[in-house]
mmCIF file of C-alpha atoms in Angstrom:
data_model
loop_
_atom_site.group_PDB
_atom_site.id
_atom_site.type_symbol
_atom_site.label_atom_id
_atom_site.label_comp_id
_atom_site.label_asym_id
_atom_site.label_seq_id
_atom_site.Cartn_x
_atom_site.Cartn_y
_atom_site.Cartn_z
ATOM 1 C CA MET A 1 107.170 141.188 85.518
ATOM 2 C CA ALA A 2 107.460 143.310 88.648
ATOM 3 C CA GLY A 3 104.671 141.281 90.297
ATOM 4 C CA LEU A 4 106.474 138.046 89.407
ATOM 5 C CA ASN A 5 109.723 139.318 90.917
ATOM 6 C CA VAL A 6 107.922 140.226 94.132
ATOM 7 C CA SER A 7 106.389 136.758 94.323
ATOM 8 C CA LEU A 8 109.746 135.093 93.673
ATOM 9 C CA SER A 9 111.288 137.172 96.447
ATOM 10 C CA PHE A 10 108.466 136.069 98.759
ATOM 11 C CA PHE A 11 109.093 132.405 97.935
ATOM 12 C CA LEU A 12 112.810 132.714 98.666
ATOM 13 C CA ALA A 13 112.198 134.624 101.903
ATOM 14 C CA ILE A 14 109.692 132.061 103.191
ATOM 15 C CA ILE A 15 111.971 129.121 102.366
ATOM 16 C CA ALA A 16 114.958 130.809 104.016
ATOM 17 C CA LEU A 17 112.961 131.754 107.114
ATOM 18 C CA CYS A 18 111.532 128.250 107.578
ATOM 19 C CA GLN A 19 114.942 126.697 106.968
ATOM 20 C CA ALA A 20 116.457 128.899 109.685
ATOM 21 C CA ALA A 21 113.651 127.893 112.052
ATOM 22 C CA ARG A 22 114.317 124.220 111.309
ATOM 23 C CA ARG A 23 118.028 124.518 112.027
ATOM 24 C CA ALA A 24 117.427 126.403 115.273
ATOM 25 C CA ALA A 25 114.845 123.855 116.428
ATOM 26 C CA LYS A 26 117.124 120.953 115.515
ATOM 27 C CA ALA A 27 119.919 122.438 117.586
ATOM 28 C CA LEU A 28 117.787 123.312 120.625
ATOM 29 C CA LEU A 29 115.079 120.646 120.828
ATOM 30 C CA PRO A 30 115.360 116.898 121.467
ATOM 31 C CA ALA A 31 115.329 114.654 118.424
ATOM 32 C CA GLY A 32 111.843 113.275 119.117
ATOM 33 C CA THR A 33 110.277 116.707 119.536
ATOM 34 C CA TYR A 34 111.987 118.006 116.434
ATOM 35 C CA ASN A 35 110.951 115.055 114.257
ATOM 36 C CA SER A 36 107.346 114.931 115.427
ATOM 37 C CA PHE A 37 106.570 118.611 115.897
ATOM 38 C CA ALA A 38 109.099 121.278 114.882
ATOM 39 C CA ARG A 39 109.953 120.178 111.358
ATOM 40 C CA GLU A 40 106.305 119.370 110.584
ATOM 41 C CA ALA A 41 105.178 122.816 111.749
ATOM 42 C CA ALA A 42 107.913 124.552 109.735
ATOM 43 C CA GLY A 43 107.163 122.456 106.658
ATOM 44 C CA ALA A 44 103.421 123.101 106.861
ATOM 45 C CA ALA A 45 103.994 126.855 107.253
ATOM 46 C CA GLN A 46 106.354 126.891 104.280
ATOM 47 C CA LEU A 47 104.021 124.873 102.086
ATOM 48 C CA GLY A 48 100.938 126.885 103.080
ATOM 49 C CA ALA A 49 102.525 130.315 102.502
ATOM 50 C CA CYS A 50 103.934 129.321 99.114
ATOM 51 C CA CYS A 51 100.581 127.792 98.112
ATOM 52 C CA LEU A 52 98.698 130.973 98.985
ATOM 53 C CA GLU A 53 101.085 133.135 96.975
ATOM 54 C CA LEU A 54 101.018 130.735 94.044
ATOM 55 C CA ARG A 55 97.212 130.770 94.103
ATOM 56 C CA VAL A 56 97.333 134.564 93.648
ATOM 57 C CA LEU A 57 99.483 134.070 90.564
ATOM 58 C CA VAL A 58 97.145 131.377 89.219
ATOM 59 C CA GLU A 59 93.944 133.363 89.703
ATOM 60 C CA LEU A 60 95.135 136.899 88.899
ATOM 61 C CA GLY A 61 98.291 136.358 86.898
ATOM 62 C CA PRO A 62 96.787 135.354 83.530
ATOM 63 C CA TRP A 63 94.768 138.587 83.088
ATOM 64 C CA ALA A 64 96.635 140.993 85.385
ATOM 65 C CA GLY A 65 100.232 139.959 84.709
ATOM 66 C CA GLY A 66 100.041 137.995 81.459
ATOM 67 C CA PHE A 67 101.342 134.769 82.999
ATOM 68 C CA GLY A 68 100.728 131.631 80.997
ATOM 69 C CA PRO A 69 100.104 128.126 82.360
ATOM 70 C CA ASP A 70 103.615 127.032 81.368
ATOM 71 C CA LEU A 71 105.156 129.600 83.697
ATOM 72 C CA LEU A 72 102.859 128.673 86.555
ATOM 73 C CA LEU A 73 103.525 124.938 86.178
ATOM 74 C CA THR A 74 107.270 125.613 86.071
ATOM 75 C CA LEU A 75 106.981 127.590 89.305
ATOM 76 C CA LEU A 76 105.036 124.741 90.897
ATOM 77 C CA PHE A 77 107.713 122.231 89.888
ATOM 78 C CA LEU A 78 110.536 124.414 91.229
ATOM 79 C CA LEU A 79 108.688 125.031 94.489
ATOM 80 C CA PHE A 80 108.225 121.323 95.153
ATOM 81 C CA LEU A 81 111.870 120.749 94.328
ATOM 82 C CA ALA A 82 112.725 123.309 97.011
ATOM 83 C CA HIS A 83 110.246 121.760 99.442
ATOM 84 C CA GLY A 84 111.691 118.291 98.968
ATOM 85 C CA ALA A 85 115.233 119.578 99.447
ATOM 86 C CA THR A 86 114.497 121.581 102.620
ATOM 87 C CA PHE A 87 111.724 119.689 104.440
ATOM 88 C CA ASP A 88 114.267 117.406 106.178
ATOM 89 C CA GLY A 89 111.929 114.413 106.130
ATOM 90 C CA ALA A 90 108.727 116.254 107.017
ATOM 91 C CA SER A 91 105.577 115.531 105.025
ATOM 92 C CA ALA A 92 103.411 118.591 105.861
ATOM 93 C CA ASN A 93 100.490 116.396 104.812
ATOM 94 C CA PRO A 94 98.054 114.742 107.269
ATOM 95 C CA ALA A 95 97.358 111.937 104.801
ATOM 96 C CA VAL A 96 101.051 110.997 104.684
ATOM 97 C CA SER A 97 101.252 111.040 108.496
ATOM 98 C CA LEU A 98 98.235 108.721 108.709
ATOM 99 C CA GLN A 99 99.825 106.505 106.074
ATOM 100 C CA GLU A 100 102.887 106.099 108.309
ATOM 101 C CA LEU A 101 100.549 105.123 111.133
ATOM 102 C CA LEU A 102 98.821 102.478 108.993
ATOM 103 C CA LEU A 103 102.212 101.094 107.982
ATOM 104 C CA ALA A 104 103.166 100.784 111.687
ATOM 105 C CA GLU A 105 106.080 103.147 111.104
ATOM 106 C CA ALA A 106 104.873 105.707 113.667
ATOM 107 C CA SER A 107 103.084 105.513 116.996
ATOM 108 C CA VAL A 108 99.705 107.047 117.766
ATOM 109 C CA PRO A 109 101.093 109.856 120.012
ATOM 110 C CA SER A 110 103.713 110.754 117.412
ATOM 111 C CA THR A 111 101.061 110.874 114.671
ATOM 112 C CA LEU A 112 98.762 113.058 116.740
ATOM 113 C CA LEU A 113 101.642 115.433 117.470
ATOM 114 C CA LYS A 114 102.414 115.656 113.751
ATOM 115 C CA LEU A 115 98.788 116.459 112.939
ATOM 116 C CA VAL A 116 98.708 119.225 115.557
ATOM 117 C CA ALA A 117 101.966 120.653 114.221
ATOM 118 C CA GLN A 118 100.637 120.654 110.652
ATOM 119 C CA VAL A 119 97.464 122.475 111.696
ATOM 120 C CA LEU A 120 99.472 125.080 113.597
ATOM 121 C CA GLY A 121 101.877 125.551 110.696
ATOM 122 C CA VAL A 122 99.067 126.055 108.202
ATOM 123 C CA GLN A 123 97.341 128.478 110.566
ATOM 124 C CA ALA A 124 100.568 130.486 110.898
ATOM 125 C CA ALA A 125 100.820 130.718 107.104
ATOM 126 C CA CYS A 126 97.173 131.815 106.897
ATOM 127 C CA THR A 127 97.881 134.587 109.427
ATOM 128 C CA LEU A 128 101.228 135.903 108.173
ATOM 129 C CA THR A 129 100.697 135.832 104.398
ATOM 130 C CA PRO A 130 97.810 138.375 104.365
ATOM 131 C CA LEU A 131 100.039 140.685 106.422
ATOM 132 C CA TYR A 132 102.574 140.544 103.629
ATOM 133 C CA TRP A 133 99.874 141.213 101.051
ATOM 134 C CA ALA A 134 98.825 144.292 103.035
ATOM 135 C CA TRP A 135 102.110 145.959 102.075
ATOM 136 C CA GLU A 136 100.875 145.926 98.456
ATOM 137 C CA LEU A 137 104.324 145.592 96.958
ATOM 138 C CA SER A 138 102.769 144.667 93.597
ATOM 139 C CA ASP A 139 99.539 145.216 91.718
ATOM 140 C CA LEU A 140 98.642 141.572 92.200
ATOM 141 C CA HIS A 141 98.686 141.996 95.957
ATOM 142 C CA THR A 142 96.528 145.108 95.700
ATOM 143 C CA LEU A 143 93.944 143.194 93.709
ATOM 144 C CA GLN A 144 94.163 140.293 96.146
ATOM 145 C CA ASN A 145 93.381 142.572 99.074
ATOM 146 C CA LEU A 146 90.337 143.924 97.230
ATOM 147 C CA MET A 147 89.064 140.441 96.379
ATOM 148 C CA ALA A 148 89.989 138.703 99.641
ATOM 149 C CA ALA A 149 86.435 138.789 101.016
ATOM 150 C CA HIS A 150 84.983 137.262 97.832
ATOM 151 C CA CYS A 151 87.270 134.331 97.111
ATOM 152 C CA SER A 152 86.147 131.741 94.600
ATOM 153 C CA SER A 153 85.860 128.062 95.483
ATOM 154 C CA ALA A 154 88.513 125.671 94.213
ATOM 155 C CA LEU A 155 85.801 123.030 93.629
ATOM 156 C CA ARG A 156 84.504 123.549 90.081
ATOM 157 C CA THR A 157 82.593 120.314 89.637
ATOM 158 C CA THR A 158 80.080 118.187 91.512
ATOM 159 C CA VAL A 159 80.854 116.867 94.963
ATOM 160 C CA LEU A 160 80.937 113.219 93.893
ATOM 161 C CA HIS A 161 83.130 113.937 90.871
ATOM 162 C CA GLY A 162 85.429 116.105 92.959
ATOM 163 C CA ALA A 163 85.801 113.392 95.610
ATOM 164 C CA LEU A 164 86.667 110.834 92.932
ATOM 165 C CA VAL A 165 89.231 113.184 91.377
ATOM 166 C CA GLU A 166 90.904 113.931 94.713
ATOM 167 C CA GLY A 167 90.859 110.248 95.639
ATOM 168 C CA ALA A 168 92.458 109.264 92.323
ATOM 169 C CA CYS A 169 95.161 111.930 92.704
ATOM 170 C CA ALA A 170 95.874 110.770 96.259
ATOM 171 C CA LEU A 171 95.995 107.134 95.113
ATOM 172 C CA VAL A 172 98.639 107.869 92.467
ATOM 173 C CA PHE A 173 100.571 110.170 94.805
ATOM 174 C CA HIS A 174 100.754 107.700 97.692
ATOM 175 C CA LEU A 175 101.585 104.752 95.451
ATOM 176 C CA THR A 176 104.516 106.770 94.131
ATOM 177 C CA LEU A 177 105.631 107.632 97.657
ATOM 178 C CA LEU A 178 105.499 103.966 98.662
ATOM 179 C CA ARG A 179 107.445 102.926 95.594
ATOM 180 C CA LEU A 180 110.146 105.572 96.101
ATOM 181 C CA GLN A 181 110.365 105.532 99.901
ATOM 182 C CA HIS A 182 113.740 103.738 99.861
ATOM 183 C CA SER A 183 115.163 105.630 96.888
ATOM 184 C CA LEU A 184 117.839 108.278 97.132
ATOM 185 C CA PRO A 185 116.566 111.854 97.583
ATOM 186 C CA ILE A 186 118.281 112.918 94.367
ATOM 187 C CA TYR A 187 115.845 110.663 92.489
ATOM 188 C CA ARG A 188 112.809 110.803 94.775
ATOM 189 C CA VAL A 189 112.482 114.592 95.061
ATOM 190 C CA PRO A 190 112.393 115.354 91.289
ATOM 191 C CA ALA A 191 110.047 112.420 90.681
ATOM 192 C CA VAL A 192 107.575 113.631 93.308
ATOM 193 C CA ALA A 193 107.813 117.230 92.069
ATOM 194 C CA LEU A 194 107.140 116.108 88.499
ATOM 195 C CA LEU A 195 104.198 113.969 89.613
ATOM 196 C CA VAL A 196 102.636 116.863 91.556
ATOM 197 C CA THR A 197 103.022 119.105 88.497
ATOM 198 C CA ILE A 198 101.343 116.540 86.228
ATOM 199 C CA LEU A 199 98.476 116.018 88.667
ATOM 200 C CA ALA A 200 97.994 119.775 89.035
ATOM 201 C CA TYR A 201 97.875 120.151 85.253
ATOM 202 C CA THR A 202 95.377 117.279 84.908
ATOM 203 C CA ALA A 203 93.031 117.821 87.850
ATOM 204 C CA GLY A 204 93.678 121.502 88.572
ATOM 205 C CA PRO A 205 90.704 122.816 86.538
ATOM 206 C CA LEU A 206 88.356 120.566 88.553
ATOM 207 C CA THR A 207 89.507 120.598 92.187
ATOM 208 C CA SER A 208 92.920 122.359 92.125
ATOM 209 C CA ALA A 209 94.462 118.936 92.924
ATOM 210 C CA PHE A 210 95.319 119.505 96.582
ATOM 211 C CA PHE A 211 95.250 115.850 97.863
ATOM 212 C CA ASN A 212 96.353 117.433 101.144
ATOM 213 C CA PRO A 213 93.570 117.926 103.738
ATOM 214 C CA ALA A 214 95.388 120.678 105.666
ATOM 215 C CA LEU A 215 96.293 122.632 102.544
ATOM 216 C CA ALA A 216 92.765 122.424 101.143
ATOM 217 C CA ALA A 217 91.298 123.623 104.439
ATOM 218 C CA LEU A 218 93.661 126.599 104.352
ATOM 219 C CA VAL A 219 92.925 127.665 100.792
ATOM 220 C CA THR A 220 89.284 126.974 100.004
ATOM 221 C CA PHE A 221 87.187 125.997 103.041
ATOM 222 C CA HIS A 222 86.350 129.615 103.856
ATOM 223 C CA CYS A 223 85.217 130.406 100.319
ATOM 224 C CA SER A 224 81.550 130.505 99.384
ATOM 225 C CA GLY A 225 79.891 128.126 96.954
ATOM 226 C CA HIS A 226 79.783 124.900 98.975
ATOM 227 C CA THR A 227 79.101 123.848 102.526
ATOM 228 C CA LEU A 228 81.697 122.658 104.987
ATOM 229 C CA LEU A 229 80.375 119.096 104.715
ATOM 230 C CA GLU A 230 80.759 119.114 100.931
ATOM 231 C CA TYR A 231 84.299 120.445 101.216
ATOM 232 C CA ALA A 232 85.106 117.744 103.779
ATOM 233 C CA GLN A 233 83.770 115.001 101.488
ATOM 234 C CA VAL A 234 85.920 116.175 98.590
ATOM 235 C CA TYR A 235 89.150 117.317 100.256
ATOM 236 C CA TRP A 236 89.257 115.112 103.347
ATOM 237 C CA LEU A 237 87.355 111.918 102.603
ATOM 238 C CA GLY A 238 88.632 111.649 99.026
ATOM 239 C CA PRO A 239 92.393 111.873 99.783
ATOM 240 C CA LEU A 240 92.149 109.650 102.856
ATOM 241 C CA THR A 241 90.288 106.988 100.898
ATOM 242 C CA GLY A 242 92.884 107.148 98.133
ATOM 243 C CA MET A 243 95.664 106.788 100.704
ATOM 244 C CA VAL A 244 94.092 103.682 102.269
ATOM 245 C CA LEU A 245 93.593 102.109 98.834
ATOM 246 C CA ALA A 246 97.219 102.844 97.946
ATOM 247 C CA VAL A 247 98.459 101.024 101.060
ATOM 248 C CA LEU A 248 96.180 98.060 100.338
ATOM 249 C CA LEU A 249 97.267 97.825 96.720
ATOM 250 C CA TYR A 250 100.951 98.115 97.546
ATOM 251 C CA HIS A 251 101.155 95.857 100.623
ATOM 252 C CA GLY A 252 97.989 93.799 100.337
ATOM 253 C CA HIS A 253 96.989 94.601 103.926
ATOM 254 C CA LEU A 254 97.062 97.329 106.567
ATOM 255 C CA PRO A 255 100.021 96.445 108.817
ATOM 256 C CA CYS A 256 98.723 98.522 111.728
ATOM 257 C CA LEU A 257 95.360 96.715 111.805
ATOM 258 C CA PHE A 258 95.989 93.139 110.648
ATOM 259 C CA GLN A 259 98.852 91.082 109.260
ATOM 260 C CA ARG A 260 96.944 88.769 106.951
ATOM 261 C CA ASN A 261 97.539 89.543 103.293
ATOM 262 C CA LEU A 262 94.177 90.044 101.606
ATOM 263 C CA LEU A 263 95.226 90.575 97.994
ATOM 264 C CA TYR A 264 98.469 88.717 97.325
ATOM 265 C CA SER A 265 99.527 85.186 98.174
ATOM 266 C CA GLN A 266 102.690 84.995 100.223
ATOM 267 C CA LYS A 267 105.339 82.733 98.718
ATOM 268 C CA ASN A 268 108.376 81.527 100.569
ATOM 269 C CA LYS A 269 111.517 83.314 99.477
ATOM 270 C CA TYR A 270 113.687 80.208 99.923
ATOM 271 C CA ARG A 271 113.059 76.832 98.321
ATOM 272 C CA ILE A 272 112.905 73.942 100.775
ATOM 273 C CA PRO A 273 114.777 70.890 99.419
ATOM 274 C CA ARG A 274 112.841 67.680 99.217
ATOM 275 C CA GLY A 275 114.028 65.031 101.659
ATOM 276 C CA LYS A 276 114.550 61.392 100.765
ATOM 277 C CA PRO A 277 111.686 59.087 101.733
ATOM 278 C CA ALA A 278 112.159 57.211 104.958
ATOM 279 C CA PRO A 279 113.210 53.590 104.409
ATOM 280 C CA GLY A 280 110.548 51.006 105.047
ATOM 281 C CA PRO A 281 110.916 47.673 106.828
ATOM 282 C CA GLY A 282 111.712 45.888 103.574
ATOM 283 C CA ASP A 283 114.455 48.373 102.674
ATOM 284 C CA THR A 284 116.041 47.939 106.082
ATOM 285 C CA GLN A 285 115.994 44.170 105.735
ATOM 286 C CA VAL A 286 117.565 44.304 102.282
ATOM 287 C CA SER A 287 120.276 46.640 103.522
ATOM 288 C CA ALA A 288 120.968 44.340 106.466
ATOM 289 C CA GLU A 289 121.194 41.310 104.218
ATOM 290 C CA GLY A 290 123.328 43.088 101.663
ATOM 291 C CA CYS A 291 125.847 44.378 104.239
ATOM 292 C CA ARG A 292 126.332 41.509 106.635
ATOM 293 C CA VAL A 293 129.362 41.159 108.826
ATOM 294 C CA GLN A 294 131.353 38.182 107.751
ATOM 295 C CA GLU A 295 132.942 36.226 110.511
ATOM 296 C CA PRO A 296 136.366 34.709 109.960
ATOM 297 C CA GLY A 297 136.266 31.404 108.261
ATOM 298 C CA GLN A 298 132.758 31.874 106.836
ATOM 299 C CA ARG A 299 131.739 32.435 103.304
ATOM 300 C CA GLY A 300 129.355 35.289 102.418
ATOM 301 C CA VAL A 301 125.817 33.929 102.424
ATOM 302 C CA GLY A 302 122.638 35.467 101.229
ATOM 303 C CA ARG A 303 121.848 37.078 97.951
ATOM 304 C CA GLN A 304 122.955 40.616 97.328
ATOM 305 C CA LEU A 305 121.172 43.038 95.074
ATOM 306 C CA LEU A 306 123.026 44.012 91.946
ATOM 307 C CA ASP A 307 122.999 47.508 90.534
ATOM 308 C CA SER A 308 123.261 48.513 86.882
ATOM 309 C CA SER A 309 127.048 47.952 86.886
ATOM 310 C CA GLY A 310 126.771 44.381 88.128
ATOM 311 C CA HIS A 311 128.026 45.060 91.638
ATOM 312 C CA GLY A 312 126.226 44.552 94.890
ATOM 313 C CA PRO A 313 125.504 47.332 97.372
ATOM 314 C CA CYS A 314 128.627 46.431 99.355
ATOM 315 C CA GLU A 315 130.892 45.609 96.435
ATOM 316 C CA ARG A 316 131.403 49.020 94.909
ATOM 317 C CA PRO A 317 134.621 49.326 92.955
ATOM 318 C CA VAL A 318 137.095 51.620 94.693
ATOM 319 C CA ARG A 319 138.389 54.416 92.519
ATOM 320 C CA GLY A 320 142.083 54.949 92.713
ATOM 321 C CA ARG A 321 144.124 57.924 91.679
ATOM 322 C CA GLY A 322 145.201 56.191 88.494
ATOM 323 C CA PRO A 323 144.342 53.128 86.427
ATOM 324 C CA GLY A 324 145.552 50.043 88.313
ATOM 325 C CA PRO A 325 146.418 46.609 87.006
ATOM 326 C CA ARG A 326 143.569 44.514 85.886
ATOM 327 C CA LEU A 327 143.011 41.513 88.131
ATOM 328 C CA GLY A 328 142.586 38.098 86.623
ATOM 329 C CA PRO A 329 140.291 35.297 87.738
ATOM 330 C CA ARG A 330 140.387 34.122 91.308
ATOM 331 C CA THR A 331 142.773 31.204 91.864
ATOM 332 C CA PRO A 332 142.417 28.533 94.563
ATOM 333 C CA GLU A 333 145.375 30.057 96.424
ATOM 334 C CA LEU A 334 143.660 33.450 96.461
ATOM 335 C CA ARG A 335 140.377 31.972 97.734
ATOM 336 C CA GLU A 336 142.283 30.145 100.472
ATOM 337 C CA HIS A 337 144.008 33.362 101.481
ATOM 338 C CA GLN A 338 140.686 35.273 101.639
ATOM 339 C CA THR A 339 139.018 32.661 103.808
ATOM 340 C CA ARG A 340 141.969 32.363 106.199
ATOM 341 C CA PRO A 341 140.929 33.498 109.718
ATOM 342 C CA HIS A 342 142.283 36.817 110.964
ATOM 343 C CA SER A 343 142.671 38.326 114.380
ATOM 344 C CA SER A 344 139.551 40.535 114.137
ATOM 345 C CA PRO A 345 136.265 40.363 112.233
ATOM 346 C CA GLU A 346 136.223 42.279 108.934
ATOM 347 C CA THR A 347 133.215 44.149 107.706
ATOM 348 C CA ILE A 348 132.797 43.922 103.950
ATOM 349 C CA CYS A 349 130.931 47.214 103.359
ATOM 350 C CA GLN A 350 133.451 49.628 104.802
#
């Protein structure tokens, strides 16, 4: 357990040191420089150093310290919880930075600056972590120093199978990121940490489940067993292909390259009401005949269309506020009063 305590102390020290560097850079640097360079470099250094130390526990812990896979997976979950809580929006993953570029959420100069920062951060972790191991604070570090020149490759299957595994892991990982990108951090960070743990448990025996080109280059590219081209096909081409497929499946297109949706049909969000058909010449003539202006002293001429209630288009019954008295038949006096000339013409349909 002494070796485990030393490793836990290393994890806490690295996280605290990178967090202090982030706060200092945020206070001293402009916002654009901090977002595109400083926090990405600090996040990549933190992720790389913790990954190297965790790899020592994975490779040497089971037979030198008696660590089981449950303990190692729990450590991985807790580490990614800490990363998600302290990264301050950084990805420390070149595939995620390129995904933001494809989604038109970042410019080309900003993406290039992020990639440079991630490479520098990983290189800093690769330089400083062996210096810590040289202190040999635990037996695991002593064994690591003896075996450093003969590291074993993380690729334990064929190149094609390894590329498919890394691509599938990247596909699931990036689809989850796209689905949770607008969620609250209190939900997104545990979900991503749990997903990384599950993927590491599933694909770890085959490729170590990096789905991070910078992290894979740090850990396994210098190990013997495969050529640089084979490593690039598995750990670079596989994750990048999975990322592109995730964007296509989620959005249906690559917003940075073209706007046409290739997979899903775009439906209008709002329903357009159907307009009434334009009246034809016959309808206009009927309306004109049905609503004629009656001059004083003239009787209404022309036939009027009757609706279902027996009234013409201009003889609609007027609704009052209450039931009125029922009118009887028209008397001669009433007809004479209605045909009496007035001072101004009266329109019937009014």
